[in-house]
């Protein structure tokens, strides 16, 4: 089991995909079964025990099924979040950074990052990515609070919150930052500098004709392919 866990940890830490399109064991056309399985088979060339497990064990005893991979990843994620939570409690304060985006299935995903001090170093750690049911301030705030609670992080230790400039996030009356600040008065809001820089660059590009034409063309191509059915594209 250890080679399986270590292989998954390696691929995850390197930020590479685990699985391929054709990864079934024994499938003749599976010239590439994905990074995880190929890495295990590479280890098997130097480890007889691993090779026997992959080649001789029945399918339900190889510990390579995607459900097992996902379960191991979940355990790893819980361990990492537990360590982050412990470090935040030791630091006694943290800042919160949140941004939302749509994934390929058009589902809204909320990325949550925490920033805190450990010793003499500033740590910035990815905490969670959560699907949110709504895009209103109450739904987004509820998702943030639920995530902090599940990670055993006291929201009242928050001293800063950083979002983009969208009204639903940064609104001074009904935005997420204002609603959160009512519950946590010390959580000062800061407009994300990366988003501010992006706004500046967008304004600059608009004054460069060639660049404006390029991005307009890219946007038109995206709109075209995003609205076409798979049958038409095939």
mmCIF file of C-alpha atoms in Angstrom, residues 5 26-27 34 53-55 62 72 75 79 86 91 98 107 111 134 150-151 158 162 164 179 185 194 200 208 220:
data_model
loop_
_atom_site.group_PDB
_atom_site.id
_atom_site.type_symbol
_atom_site.label_atom_id
_atom_site.label_comp_id
_atom_site.label_asym_id
_atom_site.label_seq_id
_atom_site.Cartn_x
_atom_site.Cartn_y
_atom_site.Cartn_z
ATOM 1 C CA UNK A 5 0.275 6.280 -1.313
ATOM 2 C CA UNK A 26 -4.403 -5.225 -19.349
ATOM 3 C CA UNK A 27 -6.056 -3.132 -22.051
ATOM 4 C CA UNK A 34 -1.992 7.885 -16.738
ATOM 5 C CA UNK A 53 0.733 -6.871 -6.762
ATOM 6 C CA UNK A 54 0.071 -5.184 -10.113
ATOM 7 C CA UNK A 55 0.371 -8.258 -12.326
ATOM 8 C CA UNK A 62 -4.492 -3.848 -6.539
ATOM 9 C CA UNK A 72 -6.393 8.498 -0.196
ATOM 10 C CA UNK A 75 -7.217 11.579 3.810
ATOM 11 C CA UNK A 79 -4.188 15.862 7.264
ATOM 12 C CA UNK A 86 -3.005 23.966 14.157
ATOM 13 C CA UNK A 91 -0.375 32.170 15.270
ATOM 14 C CA UNK A 98 -11.354 34.139 -1.474
ATOM 15 C CA UNK A 107 -20.478 25.109 -11.610
ATOM 16 C CA UNK A 111 -11.290 28.972 -3.729
ATOM 17 C CA UNK A 134 -25.608 30.628 -5.005
ATOM 18 C CA UNK A 150 -15.073 22.231 9.084
ATOM 19 C CA UNK A 151 -11.356 23.024 9.207
ATOM 20 C CA UNK A 158 -9.459 36.649 11.192
ATOM 21 C CA UNK A 162 -9.161 39.993 0.605
ATOM 22 C CA UNK A 164 -11.894 41.043 -5.909
ATOM 23 C CA UNK A 179 -21.473 40.989 6.321
ATOM 24 C CA UNK A 185 -15.053 43.459 13.478
ATOM 25 C CA UNK A 194 -3.689 41.214 -8.251
ATOM 26 C CA UNK A 200 -5.125 48.517 -14.854
ATOM 27 C CA UNK A 208 -3.403 49.472 -27.842
ATOM 28 C CA UNK A 220 -15.188 35.684 -30.006
#
